mmCIF file of C-alpha atoms in Angstrom:
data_model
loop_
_atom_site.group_PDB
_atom_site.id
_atom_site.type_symbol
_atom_site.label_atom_id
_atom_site.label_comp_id
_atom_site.label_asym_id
_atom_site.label_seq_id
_atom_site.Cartn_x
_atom_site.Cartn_y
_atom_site.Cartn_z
ATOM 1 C CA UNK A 1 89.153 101.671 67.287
ATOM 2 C CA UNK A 2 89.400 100.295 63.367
ATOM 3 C CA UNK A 3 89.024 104.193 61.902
ATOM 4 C CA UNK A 4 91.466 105.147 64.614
ATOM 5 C CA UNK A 5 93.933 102.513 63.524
ATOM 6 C CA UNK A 6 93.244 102.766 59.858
ATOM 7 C CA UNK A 7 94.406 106.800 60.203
ATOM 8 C CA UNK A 8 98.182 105.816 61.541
ATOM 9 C CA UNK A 9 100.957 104.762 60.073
ATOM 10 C CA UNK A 10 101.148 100.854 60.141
ATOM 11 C CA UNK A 11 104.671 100.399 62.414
ATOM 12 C CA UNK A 12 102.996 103.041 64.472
ATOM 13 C CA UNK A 13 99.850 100.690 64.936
ATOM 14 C CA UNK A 14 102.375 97.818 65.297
ATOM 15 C CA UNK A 15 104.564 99.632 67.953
ATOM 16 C CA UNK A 16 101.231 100.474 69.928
ATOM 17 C CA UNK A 17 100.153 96.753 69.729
ATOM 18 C CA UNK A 18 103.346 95.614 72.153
ATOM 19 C CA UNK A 19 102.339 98.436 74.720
ATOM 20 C CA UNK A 20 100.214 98.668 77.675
ATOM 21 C CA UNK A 21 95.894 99.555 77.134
ATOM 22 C CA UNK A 22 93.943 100.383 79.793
ATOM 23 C CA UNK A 23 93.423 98.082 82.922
ATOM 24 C CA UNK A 24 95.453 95.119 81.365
ATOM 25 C CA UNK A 25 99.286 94.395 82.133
ATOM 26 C CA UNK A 26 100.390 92.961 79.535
ATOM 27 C CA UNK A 27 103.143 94.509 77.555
ATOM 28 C CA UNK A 28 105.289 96.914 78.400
ATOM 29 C CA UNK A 29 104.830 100.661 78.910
ATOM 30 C CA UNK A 30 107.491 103.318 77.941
ATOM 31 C CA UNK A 31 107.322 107.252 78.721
ATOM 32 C CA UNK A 32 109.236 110.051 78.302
ATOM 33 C CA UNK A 33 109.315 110.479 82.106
ATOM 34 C CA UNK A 34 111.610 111.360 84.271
ATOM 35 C CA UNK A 35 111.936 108.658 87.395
ATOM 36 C CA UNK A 36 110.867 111.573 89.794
ATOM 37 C CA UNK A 37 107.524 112.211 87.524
ATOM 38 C CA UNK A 38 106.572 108.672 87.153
ATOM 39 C CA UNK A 39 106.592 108.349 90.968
ATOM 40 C CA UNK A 40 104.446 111.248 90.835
ATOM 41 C CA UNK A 41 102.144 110.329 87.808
ATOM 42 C CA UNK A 42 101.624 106.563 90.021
ATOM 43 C CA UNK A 43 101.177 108.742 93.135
ATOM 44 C CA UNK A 44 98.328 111.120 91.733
ATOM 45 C CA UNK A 45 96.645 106.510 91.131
ATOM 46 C CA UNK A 46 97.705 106.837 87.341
ATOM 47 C CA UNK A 47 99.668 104.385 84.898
ATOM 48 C CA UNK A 48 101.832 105.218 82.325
ATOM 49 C CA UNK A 49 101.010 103.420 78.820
ATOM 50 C CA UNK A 50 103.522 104.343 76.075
ATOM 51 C CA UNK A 51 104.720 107.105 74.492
ATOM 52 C CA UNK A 52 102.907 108.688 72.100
ATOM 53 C CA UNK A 53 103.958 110.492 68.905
ATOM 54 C CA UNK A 54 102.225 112.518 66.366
ATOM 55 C CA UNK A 55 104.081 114.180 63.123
ATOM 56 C CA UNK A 56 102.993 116.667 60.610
ATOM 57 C CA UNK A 57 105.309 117.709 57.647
ATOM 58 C CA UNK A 58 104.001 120.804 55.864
ATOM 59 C CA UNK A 59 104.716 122.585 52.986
ATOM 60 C CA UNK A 60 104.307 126.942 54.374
ATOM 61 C CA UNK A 61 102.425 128.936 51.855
ATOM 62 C CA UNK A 62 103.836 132.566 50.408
ATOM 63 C CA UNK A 63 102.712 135.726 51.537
ATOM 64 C CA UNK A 64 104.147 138.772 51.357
ATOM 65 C CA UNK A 65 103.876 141.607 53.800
ATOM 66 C CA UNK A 66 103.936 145.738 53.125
ATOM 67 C CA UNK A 67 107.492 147.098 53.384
ATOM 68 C CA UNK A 68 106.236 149.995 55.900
ATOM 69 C CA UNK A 69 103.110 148.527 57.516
ATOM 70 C CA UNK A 70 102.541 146.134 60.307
ATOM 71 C CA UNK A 71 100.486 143.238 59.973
ATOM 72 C CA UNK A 72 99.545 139.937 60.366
ATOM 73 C CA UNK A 73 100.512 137.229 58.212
ATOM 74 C CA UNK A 74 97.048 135.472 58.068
ATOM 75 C CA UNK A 75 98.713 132.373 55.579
ATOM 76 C CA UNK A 76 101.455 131.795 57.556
ATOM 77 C CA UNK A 77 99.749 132.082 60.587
ATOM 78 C CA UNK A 78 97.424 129.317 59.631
ATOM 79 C CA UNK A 79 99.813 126.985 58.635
ATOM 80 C CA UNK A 80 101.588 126.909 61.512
ATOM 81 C CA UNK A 81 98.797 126.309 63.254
ATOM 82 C CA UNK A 82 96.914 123.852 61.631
ATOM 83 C CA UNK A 83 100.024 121.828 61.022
ATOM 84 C CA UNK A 84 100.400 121.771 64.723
ATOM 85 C CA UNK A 85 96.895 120.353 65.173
ATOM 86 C CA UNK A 86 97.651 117.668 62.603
ATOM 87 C CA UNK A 87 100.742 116.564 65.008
ATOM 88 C CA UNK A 88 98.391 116.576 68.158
ATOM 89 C CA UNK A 89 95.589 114.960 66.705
ATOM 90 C CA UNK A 90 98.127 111.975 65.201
ATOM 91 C CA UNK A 91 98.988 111.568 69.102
ATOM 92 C CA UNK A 92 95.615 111.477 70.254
ATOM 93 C CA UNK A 93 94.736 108.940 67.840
ATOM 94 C CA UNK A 94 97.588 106.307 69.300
ATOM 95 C CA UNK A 95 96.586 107.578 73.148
ATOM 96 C CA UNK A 96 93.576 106.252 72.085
ATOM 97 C CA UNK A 97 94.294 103.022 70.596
ATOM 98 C CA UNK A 98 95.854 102.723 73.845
ATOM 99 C CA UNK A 99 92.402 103.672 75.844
ATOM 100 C CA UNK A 100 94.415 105.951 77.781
ATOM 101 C CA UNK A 101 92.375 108.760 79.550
ATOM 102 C CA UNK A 102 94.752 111.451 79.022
ATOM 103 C CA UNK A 103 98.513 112.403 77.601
ATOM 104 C CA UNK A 104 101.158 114.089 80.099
ATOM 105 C CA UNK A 105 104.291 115.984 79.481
ATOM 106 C CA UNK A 106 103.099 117.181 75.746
ATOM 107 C CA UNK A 107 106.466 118.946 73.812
ATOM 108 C CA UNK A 108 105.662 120.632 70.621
ATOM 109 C CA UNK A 109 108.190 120.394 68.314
ATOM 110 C CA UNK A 110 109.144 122.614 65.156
ATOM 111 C CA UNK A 111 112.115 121.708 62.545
ATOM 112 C CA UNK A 112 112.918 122.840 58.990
ATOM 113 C CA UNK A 113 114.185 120.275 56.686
ATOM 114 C CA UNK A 114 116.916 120.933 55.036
ATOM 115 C CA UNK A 115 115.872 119.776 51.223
ATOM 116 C CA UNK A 116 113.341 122.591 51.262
ATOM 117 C CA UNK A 117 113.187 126.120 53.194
ATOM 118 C CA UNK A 118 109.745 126.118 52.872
ATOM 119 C CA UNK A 119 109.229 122.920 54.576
ATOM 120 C CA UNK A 120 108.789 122.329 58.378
ATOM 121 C CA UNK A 121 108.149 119.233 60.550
ATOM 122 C CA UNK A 122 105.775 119.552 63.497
ATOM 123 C CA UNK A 123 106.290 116.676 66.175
ATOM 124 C CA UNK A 124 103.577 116.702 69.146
ATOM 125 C CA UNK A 125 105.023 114.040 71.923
ATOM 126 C CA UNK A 126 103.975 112.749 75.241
ATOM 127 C CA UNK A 127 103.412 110.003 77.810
ATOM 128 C CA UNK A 128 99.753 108.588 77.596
ATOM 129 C CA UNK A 129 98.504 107.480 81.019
ATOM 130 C CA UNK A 130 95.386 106.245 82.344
ATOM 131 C CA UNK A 131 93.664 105.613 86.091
ATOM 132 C CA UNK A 132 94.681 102.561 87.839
ATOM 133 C CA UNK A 133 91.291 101.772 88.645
ATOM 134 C CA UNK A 134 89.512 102.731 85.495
ATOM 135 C CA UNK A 135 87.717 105.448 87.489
ATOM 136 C CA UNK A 136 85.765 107.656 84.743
ATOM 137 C CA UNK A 137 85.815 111.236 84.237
ATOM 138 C CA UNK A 138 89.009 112.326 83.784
ATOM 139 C CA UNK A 139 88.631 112.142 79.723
ATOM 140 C CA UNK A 140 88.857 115.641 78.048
ATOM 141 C CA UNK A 141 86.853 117.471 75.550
ATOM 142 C CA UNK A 142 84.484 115.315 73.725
ATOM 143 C CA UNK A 143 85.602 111.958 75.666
ATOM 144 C CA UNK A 144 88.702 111.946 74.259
ATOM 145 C CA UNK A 145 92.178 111.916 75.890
ATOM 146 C CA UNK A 146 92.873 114.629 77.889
ATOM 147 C CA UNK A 147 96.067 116.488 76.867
ATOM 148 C CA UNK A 148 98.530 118.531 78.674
ATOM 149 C CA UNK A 149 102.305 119.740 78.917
ATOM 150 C CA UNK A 150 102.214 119.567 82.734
ATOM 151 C CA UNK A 151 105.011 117.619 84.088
ATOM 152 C CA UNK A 152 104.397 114.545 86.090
ATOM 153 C CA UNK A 153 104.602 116.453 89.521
ATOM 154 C CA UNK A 154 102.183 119.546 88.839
ATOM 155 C CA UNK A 155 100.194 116.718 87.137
ATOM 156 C CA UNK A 156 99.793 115.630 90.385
ATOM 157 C CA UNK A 157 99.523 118.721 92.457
ATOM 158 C CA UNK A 158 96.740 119.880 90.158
ATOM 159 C CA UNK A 159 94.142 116.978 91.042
ATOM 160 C CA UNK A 160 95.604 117.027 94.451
ATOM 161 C CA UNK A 161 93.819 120.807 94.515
ATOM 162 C CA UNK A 162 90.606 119.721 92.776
ATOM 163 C CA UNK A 163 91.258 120.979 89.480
ATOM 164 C CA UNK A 164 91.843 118.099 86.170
ATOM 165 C CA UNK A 165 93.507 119.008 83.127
ATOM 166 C CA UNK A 166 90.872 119.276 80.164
ATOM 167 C CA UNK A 167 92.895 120.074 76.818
ATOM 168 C CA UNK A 168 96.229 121.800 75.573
ATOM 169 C CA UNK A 169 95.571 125.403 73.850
ATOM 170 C CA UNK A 170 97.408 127.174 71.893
ATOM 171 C CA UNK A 171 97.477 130.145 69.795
ATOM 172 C CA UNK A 172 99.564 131.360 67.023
ATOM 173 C CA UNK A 173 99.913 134.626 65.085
ATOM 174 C CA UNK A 174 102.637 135.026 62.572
ATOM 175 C CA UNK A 175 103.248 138.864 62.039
ATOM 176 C CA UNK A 176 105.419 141.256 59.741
ATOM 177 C CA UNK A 177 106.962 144.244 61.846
ATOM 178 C CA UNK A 178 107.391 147.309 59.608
ATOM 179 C CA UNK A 179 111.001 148.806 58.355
ATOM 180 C CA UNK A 180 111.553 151.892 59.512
ATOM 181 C CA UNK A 181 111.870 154.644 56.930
ATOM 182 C CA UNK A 182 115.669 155.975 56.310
ATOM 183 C CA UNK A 183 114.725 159.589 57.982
ATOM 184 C CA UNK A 184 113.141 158.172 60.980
ATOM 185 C CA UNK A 185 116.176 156.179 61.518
ATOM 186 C CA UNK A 186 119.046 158.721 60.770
ATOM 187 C CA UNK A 187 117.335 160.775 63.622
ATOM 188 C CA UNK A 188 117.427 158.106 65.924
ATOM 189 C CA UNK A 189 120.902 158.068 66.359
ATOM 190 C CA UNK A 190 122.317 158.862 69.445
ATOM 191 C CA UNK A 191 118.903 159.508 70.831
ATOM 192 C CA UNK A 192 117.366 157.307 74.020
ATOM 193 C CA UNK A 193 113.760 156.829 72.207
ATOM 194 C CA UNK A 194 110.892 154.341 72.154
ATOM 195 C CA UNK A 195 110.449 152.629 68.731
ATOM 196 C CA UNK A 196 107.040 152.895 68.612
ATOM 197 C CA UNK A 197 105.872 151.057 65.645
ATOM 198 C CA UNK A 198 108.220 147.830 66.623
ATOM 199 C CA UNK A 199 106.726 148.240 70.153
ATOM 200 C CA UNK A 200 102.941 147.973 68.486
ATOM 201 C CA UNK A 201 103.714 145.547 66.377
ATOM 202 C CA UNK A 202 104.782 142.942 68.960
ATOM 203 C CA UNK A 203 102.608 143.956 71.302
ATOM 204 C CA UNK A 204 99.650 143.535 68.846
ATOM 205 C CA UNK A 205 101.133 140.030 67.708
ATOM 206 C CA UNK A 206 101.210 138.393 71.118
ATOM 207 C CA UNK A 207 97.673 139.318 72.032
ATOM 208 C CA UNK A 208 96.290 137.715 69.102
ATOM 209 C CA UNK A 209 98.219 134.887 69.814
ATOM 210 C CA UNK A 210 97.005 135.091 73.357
ATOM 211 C CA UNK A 211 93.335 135.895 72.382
ATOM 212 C CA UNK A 212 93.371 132.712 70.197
ATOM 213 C CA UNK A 213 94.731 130.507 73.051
ATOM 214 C CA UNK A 214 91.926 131.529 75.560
ATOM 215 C CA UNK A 215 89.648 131.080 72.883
ATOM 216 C CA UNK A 216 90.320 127.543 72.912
ATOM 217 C CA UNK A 217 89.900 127.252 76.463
ATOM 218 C CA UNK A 218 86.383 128.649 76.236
ATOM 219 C CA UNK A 219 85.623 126.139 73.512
ATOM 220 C CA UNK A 220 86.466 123.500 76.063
ATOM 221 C CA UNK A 221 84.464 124.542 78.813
ATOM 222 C CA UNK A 222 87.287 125.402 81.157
ATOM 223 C CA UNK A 223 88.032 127.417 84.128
ATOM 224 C CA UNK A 224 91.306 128.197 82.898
ATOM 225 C CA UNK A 225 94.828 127.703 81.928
ATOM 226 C CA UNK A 226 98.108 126.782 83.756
ATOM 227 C CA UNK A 227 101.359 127.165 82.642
ATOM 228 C CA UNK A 228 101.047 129.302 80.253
ATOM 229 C CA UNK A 229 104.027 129.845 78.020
ATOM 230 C CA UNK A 230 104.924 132.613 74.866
ATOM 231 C CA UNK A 231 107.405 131.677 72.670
ATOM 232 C CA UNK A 232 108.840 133.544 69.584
ATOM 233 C CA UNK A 233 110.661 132.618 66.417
ATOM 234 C CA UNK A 234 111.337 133.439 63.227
ATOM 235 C CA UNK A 235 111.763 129.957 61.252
ATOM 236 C CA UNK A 236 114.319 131.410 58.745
ATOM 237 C CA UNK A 237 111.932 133.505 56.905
ATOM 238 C CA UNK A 238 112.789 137.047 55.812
ATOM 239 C CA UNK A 239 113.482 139.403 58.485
ATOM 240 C CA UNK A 240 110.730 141.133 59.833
ATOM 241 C CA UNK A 241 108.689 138.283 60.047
ATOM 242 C CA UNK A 242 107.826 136.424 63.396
ATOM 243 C CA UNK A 243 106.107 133.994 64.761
ATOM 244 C CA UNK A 244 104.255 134.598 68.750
ATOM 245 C CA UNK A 245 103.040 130.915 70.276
ATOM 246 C CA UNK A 246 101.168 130.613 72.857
ATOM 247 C CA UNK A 247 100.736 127.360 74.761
ATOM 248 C CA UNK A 248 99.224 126.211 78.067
ATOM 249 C CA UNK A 249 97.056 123.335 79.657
ATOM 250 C CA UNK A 250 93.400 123.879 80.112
ATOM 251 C CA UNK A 251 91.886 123.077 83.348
ATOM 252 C CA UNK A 252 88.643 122.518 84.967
ATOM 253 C CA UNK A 253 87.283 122.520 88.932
ATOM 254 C CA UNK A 254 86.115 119.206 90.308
ATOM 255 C CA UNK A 255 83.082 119.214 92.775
ATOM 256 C CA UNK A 256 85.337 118.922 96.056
ATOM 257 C CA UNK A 257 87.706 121.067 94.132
ATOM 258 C CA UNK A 258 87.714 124.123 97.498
ATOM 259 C CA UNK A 259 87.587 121.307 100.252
ATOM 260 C CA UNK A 260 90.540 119.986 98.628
ATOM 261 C CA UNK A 261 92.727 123.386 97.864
ATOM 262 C CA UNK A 262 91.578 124.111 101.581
ATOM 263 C CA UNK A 263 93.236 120.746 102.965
ATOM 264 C CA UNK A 264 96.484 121.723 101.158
ATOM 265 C CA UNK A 265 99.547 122.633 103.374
ATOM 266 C CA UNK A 266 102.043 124.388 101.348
ATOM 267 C CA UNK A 267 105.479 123.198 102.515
ATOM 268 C CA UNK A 268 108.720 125.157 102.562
ATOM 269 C CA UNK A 269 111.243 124.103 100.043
ATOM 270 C CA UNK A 270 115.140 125.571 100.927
ATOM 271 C CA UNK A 271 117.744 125.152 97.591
ATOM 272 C CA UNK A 272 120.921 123.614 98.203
ATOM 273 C CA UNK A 273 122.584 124.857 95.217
ATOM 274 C CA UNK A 274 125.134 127.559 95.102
#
């Protein structure tokens, strides 16, 4: 607990010390969920703790990328990622200060500050929670906190089928798409045609970033991942130059895991909305 402490910021430590820890009630807890999702989180026989914050302010390396030629942008790539896994660890380390068994509701976060183009925040936020009645083996990869940016309902839908979140994965892969030479584009006018090399080159980017994000999820023993989401940007750099991020939550079968999917009885949901 004294190295974790010793690695956060002191009025984060302080802030943490007038929350909730595991199987006391002293304090209060605060979350970043909604009052439907609490209900839920308390339903699935979990508490919430506080809200927990990680941040990560990195300076992006330069690299430059051939005018006509696709390919990845391995410096970029890695800062982005690695200053993403600074963020998460920082709110891992106050989830477990708190002794809190895993972290809902995860948002990653990515901002540019405006003093320097060439400087981004990362912000990894969520609600720490832990079982009512200290009932073991929900932890995640290595006994730590389990994380995972599934909200408070399909929190609880997911144990309700067997399964436990283990860890959020990710993958990242930052990629220059190649111009397109003057000729090549002076007879595309007018024409209905496939731009082959822009097609390739996204293509190829989001599988690595996919590739690296299942990787993960074979480094932490799971069965698979849930939610998975693909997001793209460009973070103000040149043009050209784009970032694929893929993000989901990890997950693992318990033993009564098909007993319990079995018992399940889907129920039919009619919107009232227009």
């Amino acid at each position: 607990m004294t190295d974790t402490a010793e690695q956060l910021a002191p009025h984060a430590v302080e802030r943490l010390k007038g929350l909730r820890s595991q199987g006391s009630h002293e304090g209060i807890f605060t979350s970043d969920l909604s009052v439907n999702e609490f209900v839920m989180v308390r339903k699935a026989n979990f508490e919430p703790l506080g809200l927990v914050v990680g941040s990560c302010i990195y300076h992006m390396g330069i690299q430059y990328g051939n005018w006509n030629q696709n390919m990845e942008m391995d410096v970029l790539s890695q800062a982005m990622y690695q200053a993403r896994e600074l963020a998460m660890s920082r709110m891992e380390q106050e989830a477990i200060l708190l002794q809190a068994d895993g972290i809902v509701g995860v948002r990653l976060e990515v901002k540019r500050m405006e003093w320097d183009q060439d400087i981004l925040e990362f912000m990894a936020i969520g609600t720490a929670i832990a079982h009512r009645s200290g009932a073991s083996g929900f932890k995640g990869v290595g006994g730590k906190p389990f994380t995972s940016d599934l909200s408070g309902q399909d929190f609880w839908m997911l144990l309700q089928a067997g399964y436990r979140p283990m860890e959020m994965v990710m993958g990242s892969c930052v990629y220059h798409v190649a111009h397109q030479g003057f000729l090549k584009s002076m007879g595309n006018v007018g024409r209905n045609t496939e731009m082959e090399q822009f097609t390739q080159a996204m293509y190829d980017a989001r599988e690595l970033a996919m590739e690296r994000m299942q990787h993960e999820a074979q480094e932490a023993q799971a069965d698979g991942i849930t939610g998975v989401q693909l997001h793209e940007g460009n973070h103000n750099w040149k043009p050209h130059i784009i970032e694929f991020f893929a993000v989901g939550t990890a997950v693992k079968a318990m033993e009564n895991a098909d007993a319990l999917v079995d018992a399940l009885s889907p129920q039919l949901v009619i919107p009232v909305n227009d």
